[in-house]
């Protein structure tokens, strides 16, 4: 009986003790990120083992025995805070706490290991979970793991996104350059290429990137010109003790190795041209045409990065961050190149291209935190990108040209030496301000704003293109047989000069009015003014002896020199130089083609965030946008009755609705509906034609006729499950209707020029996306050792086509009622697996295998009876092995493009079947880099 009574007493005591508890709960927020929730922080009852970590939303809840206790709030790199409280049986106490960064914390603690940095996967997933609109991001941590070196590679790792191999083109949900927008810190960025709307994302190295996000669903704060999505690059910030990193690396391309590279004369090895101040005619008279020998094809990259913060009284802080880097690369391409408008025009069974590229980046920002309510940020960046390419077409003497004089079936050869340089200057000033009422602890109003000014100077100086017949004689070692210049027109042998200047001023401002805990109103404005000035001139060579023979095709300077000027050849321009109406022969000339464009956008919007309860949130928005675009042009071969001017003025009324339903704490359902527009770019409406070796692309001013824009209707439905802090599963379904879509079309004429047309009444896009990230193996400390992720997208696109398009300037026709949308791949896939063992204290390796693939897609629509140009699908596989030794040293290995697939473009549906227009491989890039942190 005593034993039974004792057992009963113990059991009753345990029950009483279990019941004699209260609940401590609350919210931890991060002072360093404007009091955003702080996930994964530690909450411990001092002197006990009772504790918890905060969830995705920064919340915690723990059972605490009745009594007086001290609770400790801690997070790596942050000041530990202790609070004393008394709790009774059954009582619930709420303690909310703000944590601030600890002074003197090492860089690794603040930047790498804490979630205050938006570089971490977990922090970005948290941001994605809490966002009221559909957005996906990839941060600097994930970029490093996947060996991504620039922003172009970053976006291609996001679901529904693919990058055109061997170029800067990015496609989001099957929609290409004209349907995308690119912003930096929420402010517009200019294009660096006359043939592109968006800036080349590969110009942004990973050193300047904190995160890259894509918003695929429209909301009112975005410009109305939105169909596929908005790519936003967030620049790196820094706060903490001073640091300084140095990195150096080298590598080789497997197809470029051992090749004897050629480069343009007049260019340096760091990507700058030395003669911009010289008149083109003076350059022609003073400098030869032969390419120079390049350096050994060994890739090089160097980088310097540093930052420091200073804390002052009243919680003010000044933080500086800067980086400078230079990298180059060599690429060799070999394969066929064909120009096939409606018959074989030119065919090169064998061609070679040697390309040397450089990228120089200097970026700095200064953040001044006045206090907890006011913060200012200044950002400045300079980018220099260059491409030096030497191309030789018909290298085995088998080139064909239907316009040849001597032999149409062999011996046609072309040499094209060109240098392109883009100088980009970006300056931004931004601010964030919070305003409180007298009786409120939380801010009642938050004002964010930014103003930016961008300049782009894009040059193609002194491109040298020469054409030859009987090139097979240059290969036969017979001094009695020689190749000769091909000269159907004086511009078959030419020097070409092109200059583009873009200027843009843009701004954004948003006032958030926190009406209550459940309701916030946003009032905003966006504005931008963008101008473009374009000019080019060609100097053609008119040989005084028909089909002039060449003694040595590798020494053309023996022909083109001052001694032979006016004796063997004359120079010709299209337009004479005024005043005085100088001759077009052997005199400097006026520009051949010019155009100026101006774009003005002013928009105001109102949106609301209404949290009905813990489950439902609604974000309706209305945007009113005034749009004006005009272009003035003076180009050759234009209808003399054309006004040489177009202008479009529109007012857009654009509604949007985003709905989020929280199925559970870590699961969301999202629905989005919106109306947006798509407006033409300067390069799409300017009728100037750029003539590459194998194709010609020009604009069409008819795009600014009625209609002058495309209406776009968007619907998205998404389920997302945030399984853990860095695990995700999501499924998305989307649909779009684009009225009066614009496509690049191979015009039905003898030249086969590709131009932009409004090709039908509407295009439809339907698709589904699937994404998963999973931790496969963890150690006893819950650190991930093996993880994997993938995303796949399947799309169906269809657009109707007009049978005939009779424009004011250009016409085309189609022999089919429907087709797929240009640029749309039915299938996209990205996958990766990461291994990071944690058993060594001073050695931390991370190995990643990254795969991506896109299926065949239309590069340009065929017209008349000829089929489309198809870009064939391409798989890509990369291996990255990062090794950190101790706290300061890294040694990293990359092996990119391991599969080395063929990059192929095909012209379908010709009378002789499918014709391969180009096919080449770009080789594997093997690189080794060393980084040291001081």
mmCIF file of N, CA and C in Angstrom, residues 479-541:
data_model
loop_
_atom_site.group_PDB
_atom_site.id
_atom_site.type_symbol
_atom_site.label_atom_id
_atom_site.label_comp_id
_atom_site.label_asym_id
_atom_site.label_seq_id
_atom_site.Cartn_x
_atom_site.Cartn_y
_atom_site.Cartn_z
ATOM 1 N N UNK A 479 52.132 30.586 -106.751
ATOM 2 C CA UNK A 479 52.248 32.053 -106.854
ATOM 3 C C UNK A 479 51.569 32.617 -108.096
ATOM 4 N N UNK A 480 51.222 31.785 -109.041
ATOM 5 C CA UNK A 480 50.585 32.273 -110.268
ATOM 6 C C UNK A 480 49.065 32.388 -110.151
ATOM 7 N N UNK A 481 48.489 31.841 -109.100
ATOM 8 C CA UNK A 481 47.038 31.947 -108.909
ATOM 9 C C UNK A 481 46.788 32.741 -107.620
ATOM 10 N N UNK A 482 45.879 33.704 -107.701
ATOM 11 C CA UNK A 482 45.657 34.604 -106.569
ATOM 12 C C UNK A 482 44.156 34.861 -106.377
ATOM 13 N N UNK A 483 43.735 35.067 -105.155
ATOM 14 C CA UNK A 483 42.355 35.508 -104.928
ATOM 15 C C UNK A 483 42.207 36.966 -105.350
ATOM 16 N N UNK A 484 40.973 37.390 -105.502
ATOM 17 C CA UNK A 484 40.701 38.770 -105.900
ATOM 18 C C UNK A 484 39.557 39.319 -105.066
ATOM 19 N N UNK A 485 39.487 40.651 -105.009
ATOM 20 C CA UNK A 485 38.409 41.301 -104.262
ATOM 21 C C UNK A 485 37.076 41.112 -104.979
ATOM 22 N N UNK A 486 36.049 40.764 -104.214
ATOM 23 C CA UNK A 486 34.677 40.751 -104.723
ATOM 24 C C UNK A 486 34.107 42.152 -104.551
ATOM 25 N N UNK A 487 33.533 42.689 -105.623
ATOM 26 C CA UNK A 487 33.032 44.059 -105.567
ATOM 27 C C UNK A 487 31.798 44.202 -106.434
ATOM 28 N N UNK A 488 30.696 43.664 -105.942
ATOM 29 C CA UNK A 488 29.411 43.878 -106.606
ATOM 30 C C UNK A 488 28.951 45.312 -106.372
ATOM 31 N N UNK A 489 29.156 45.813 -105.130
ATOM 32 C CA UNK A 489 28.947 47.225 -104.805
ATOM 33 C C UNK A 489 30.193 47.708 -104.082
ATOM 34 N N UNK A 490 30.326 49.016 -103.951
ATOM 35 C CA UNK A 490 31.523 49.556 -103.294
ATOM 36 C C UNK A 490 31.550 49.206 -101.816
ATOM 37 N N UNK A 491 30.393 48.791 -101.260
ATOM 38 C CA UNK A 491 30.349 48.499 -99.826
ATOM 39 C C UNK A 491 30.521 47.012 -99.515
ATOM 40 N N UNK A 492 30.878 46.213 -100.509
ATOM 41 C CA UNK A 492 31.264 44.838 -100.221
ATOM 42 C C UNK A 492 32.607 44.789 -99.494
ATOM 43 N N UNK A 493 33.372 45.870 -99.614
ATOM 44 C CA UNK A 493 34.606 46.049 -98.852
ATOM 45 C C UNK A 493 34.494 47.414 -98.179
ATOM 46 N N UNK A 494 34.526 47.424 -96.851
ATOM 47 C CA UNK A 494 34.097 48.645 -96.159
ATOM 48 C C UNK A 494 34.772 48.804 -94.818
ATOM 49 N N UNK A 495 34.711 50.052 -94.329
ATOM 50 C CA UNK A 495 35.008 50.404 -92.938
ATOM 51 C C UNK A 495 33.726 51.025 -92.377
ATOM 52 N N UNK A 496 33.337 50.573 -91.189
ATOM 53 C CA UNK A 496 32.035 50.944 -90.627
ATOM 54 C C UNK A 496 32.238 51.542 -89.238
ATOM 55 N N UNK A 497 31.542 52.653 -88.953
ATOM 56 C CA UNK A 497 31.644 53.339 -87.671
ATOM 57 C C UNK A 497 30.228 53.597 -87.144
ATOM 58 N N UNK A 498 30.000 53.256 -85.871
ATOM 59 C CA UNK A 498 28.660 53.404 -85.285
ATOM 60 C C UNK A 498 28.779 53.917 -83.852
ATOM 61 N N UNK A 499 27.841 54.803 -83.471
ATOM 62 C CA UNK A 499 27.853 55.365 -82.122
ATOM 63 C C UNK A 499 26.420 55.524 -81.626
ATOM 64 N N UNK A 500 26.210 55.130 -80.377
ATOM 65 C CA UNK A 500 24.906 55.273 -79.727
ATOM 66 C C UNK A 500 25.128 55.941 -78.376
ATOM 67 N N UNK A 501 24.302 56.925 -78.058
ATOM 68 C CA UNK A 501 24.331 57.570 -76.748
ATOM 69 C C UNK A 501 22.919 57.530 -76.182
ATOM 70 N N UNK A 502 22.778 56.883 -75.045
ATOM 71 C CA UNK A 502 21.511 56.834 -74.318
ATOM 72 C C UNK A 502 21.646 57.624 -73.026
ATOM 73 N N UNK A 503 20.607 58.403 -72.726
ATOM 74 C CA UNK A 503 20.550 59.122 -71.453
ATOM 75 C C UNK A 503 19.180 58.881 -70.841
ATOM 76 N N UNK A 504 19.159 58.637 -69.547
ATOM 77 C CA UNK A 504 17.879 58.392 -68.893
ATOM 78 C C UNK A 504 17.895 58.929 -67.473
ATOM 79 N N UNK A 505 16.818 59.614 -67.122
ATOM 80 C CA UNK A 505 16.570 60.033 -65.752
ATOM 81 C C UNK A 505 15.278 59.374 -65.300
ATOM 82 N N UNK A 506 15.304 58.713 -64.158
ATOM 83 C CA UNK A 506 14.109 58.022 -63.702
ATOM 84 C C UNK A 506 13.945 58.207 -62.203
ATOM 85 N N UNK A 507 12.738 57.975 -61.728
ATOM 86 C CA UNK A 507 12.462 58.224 -60.322
ATOM 87 C C UNK A 507 11.342 57.312 -59.840
ATOM 88 N N UNK A 508 11.301 57.119 -58.554
ATOM 89 C CA UNK A 508 10.198 56.397 -57.916
ATOM 90 C C UNK A 508 9.977 56.985 -56.538
ATOM 91 N N UNK A 509 8.737 56.959 -56.087
ATOM 92 C CA UNK A 509 8.407 57.404 -54.748
ATOM 93 C C UNK A 509 7.175 56.638 -54.294
ATOM 94 N N UNK A 510 7.181 56.220 -53.031
ATOM 95 C CA UNK A 510 6.047 55.475 -52.493
ATOM 96 C C UNK A 510 5.819 55.901 -51.044
ATOM 97 N N UNK A 511 4.589 56.243 -50.742
ATOM 98 C CA UNK A 511 4.200 56.574 -49.381
ATOM 99 C C UNK A 511 3.257 55.494 -48.879
ATOM 100 N N UNK A 512 3.712 54.769 -47.879
ATOM 101 C CA UNK A 512 2.889 53.729 -47.272
ATOM 102 C C UNK A 512 2.224 54.291 -46.026
ATOM 103 N N UNK A 513 0.919 54.254 -46.006
ATOM 104 C CA UNK A 513 0.132 54.739 -44.866
ATOM 105 C C UNK A 513 -0.417 53.523 -44.127
ATOM 106 N N UNK A 514 0.116 53.296 -42.920
ATOM 107 C CA UNK A 514 -0.336 52.154 -42.127
ATOM 108 C C UNK A 514 -1.588 52.590 -41.373
ATOM 109 N N UNK A 515 -2.743 52.271 -41.935
ATOM 110 C CA UNK A 515 -4.009 52.677 -41.332
ATOM 111 C C UNK A 515 -4.264 51.883 -40.060
ATOM 112 N N UNK A 516 -3.974 50.589 -40.113
ATOM 113 C CA UNK A 516 -4.138 49.717 -38.964
ATOM 114 C C UNK A 516 -3.234 48.518 -39.145
ATOM 115 N N UNK A 517 -3.284 47.596 -38.176
ATOM 116 C CA UNK A 517 -2.478 46.391 -38.296
ATOM 117 C C UNK A 517 -2.871 45.565 -39.511
ATOM 118 N N UNK A 518 -4.099 45.744 -39.977
ATOM 119 C CA UNK A 518 -4.604 44.927 -41.073
ATOM 120 C C UNK A 518 -4.641 45.663 -42.415
ATOM 121 N N UNK A 519 -4.487 46.967 -42.404
ATOM 122 C CA UNK A 519 -4.750 47.722 -43.633
ATOM 123 C C UNK A 519 -3.667 48.766 -43.868
ATOM 124 N N UNK A 520 -3.050 48.715 -45.064
ATOM 125 C CA UNK A 520 -2.032 49.681 -45.469
ATOM 126 C C UNK A 520 -2.361 50.199 -46.862
ATOM 127 N N UNK A 521 -2.242 51.500 -47.028
ATOM 128 C CA UNK A 521 -2.434 52.129 -48.339
ATOM 129 C C UNK A 521 -1.085 52.593 -48.874
ATOM 130 N N UNK A 522 -0.855 52.376 -50.175
ATOM 131 C CA UNK A 522 0.354 52.840 -50.842
ATOM 132 C C UNK A 522 -0.010 53.824 -51.938
ATOM 133 N N UNK A 523 0.643 54.982 -51.901
ATOM 134 C CA UNK A 523 0.480 55.985 -52.946
ATOM 135 C C UNK A 523 1.839 56.160 -53.610
ATOM 136 N N UNK A 524 1.886 56.064 -54.929
ATOM 137 C CA UNK A 524 3.189 56.110 -55.570
ATOM 138 C C UNK A 524 3.217 56.838 -56.892
ATOM 139 N N UNK A 525 4.449 57.123 -57.325
ATOM 140 C CA UNK A 525 4.703 57.775 -58.616
ATOM 141 C C UNK A 525 5.958 57.181 -59.218
ATOM 142 N N UNK A 526 5.929 56.963 -60.523
ATOM 143 C CA UNK A 526 7.117 56.591 -61.297
ATOM 144 C C UNK A 526 7.242 57.537 -62.476
ATOM 145 N N UNK A 527 8.442 57.899 -62.802
ATOM 146 C CA UNK A 527 8.666 58.730 -63.984
ATOM 147 C C UNK A 527 9.989 58.406 -64.623
ATOM 148 N N UNK A 528 10.038 58.503 -65.915
ATOM 149 C CA UNK A 528 11.305 58.303 -66.620
ATOM 150 C C UNK A 528 11.291 59.092 -67.916
ATOM 151 N N UNK A 529 12.439 59.622 -68.257
ATOM 152 C CA UNK A 529 12.665 60.286 -69.544
ATOM 153 C C UNK A 529 13.928 59.680 -70.129
ATOM 154 N N UNK A 530 13.792 59.095 -71.305
ATOM 155 C CA UNK A 530 14.914 58.412 -71.930
ATOM 156 C C UNK A 530 15.096 58.949 -73.343
ATOM 157 N N UNK A 531 16.331 59.219 -73.719
ATOM 158 C CA UNK A 531 16.636 59.683 -75.068
ATOM 159 C C UNK A 531 17.709 58.799 -75.675
ATOM 160 N N UNK A 532 17.682 58.702 -76.986
ATOM 161 C CA UNK A 532 18.714 57.957 -77.715
ATOM 162 C C UNK A 532 19.136 58.759 -78.937
ATOM 163 N N UNK A 533 20.442 58.811 -79.147
ATOM 164 C CA UNK A 533 21.024 59.400 -80.358
ATOM 165 C C UNK A 533 21.857 58.326 -81.035
ATOM 166 N N UNK A 534 21.522 58.051 -82.286
ATOM 167 C CA UNK A 534 22.207 57.010 -83.042
ATOM 168 C C UNK A 534 22.772 57.613 -84.321
ATOM 169 N N UNK A 535 23.985 57.200 -84.689
ATOM 170 C CA UNK A 535 24.560 57.608 -85.971
ATOM 171 C C UNK A 535 25.535 56.544 -86.450
ATOM 172 N N UNK A 536 25.636 56.414 -87.768
ATOM 173 C CA UNK A 536 26.647 55.532 -88.328
ATOM 174 C C UNK A 536 27.077 56.054 -89.688
ATOM 175 N N UNK A 537 28.236 55.595 -90.087
ATOM 176 C CA UNK A 537 28.757 55.961 -91.411
ATOM 177 C C UNK A 537 29.603 54.799 -91.908
ATOM 178 N N UNK A 538 29.532 54.548 -93.242
ATOM 179 C CA UNK A 538 30.372 53.538 -93.886
ATOM 180 C C UNK A 538 31.233 54.204 -94.947
ATOM 181 N N UNK A 539 32.438 53.718 -95.061
ATOM 182 C CA UNK A 539 33.314 54.082 -96.175
ATOM 183 C C UNK A 539 33.546 52.824 -96.995
ATOM 184 N N UNK A 540 33.102 52.844 -98.240
ATOM 185 C CA UNK A 540 33.295 51.711 -99.121
ATOM 186 C C UNK A 540 34.513 51.910 -100.007
ATOM 187 N N UNK A 541 35.085 50.783 -100.455
ATOM 188 C CA UNK A 541 36.262 50.822 -101.325
ATOM 189 C C UNK A 541 35.842 50.498 -102.753
#
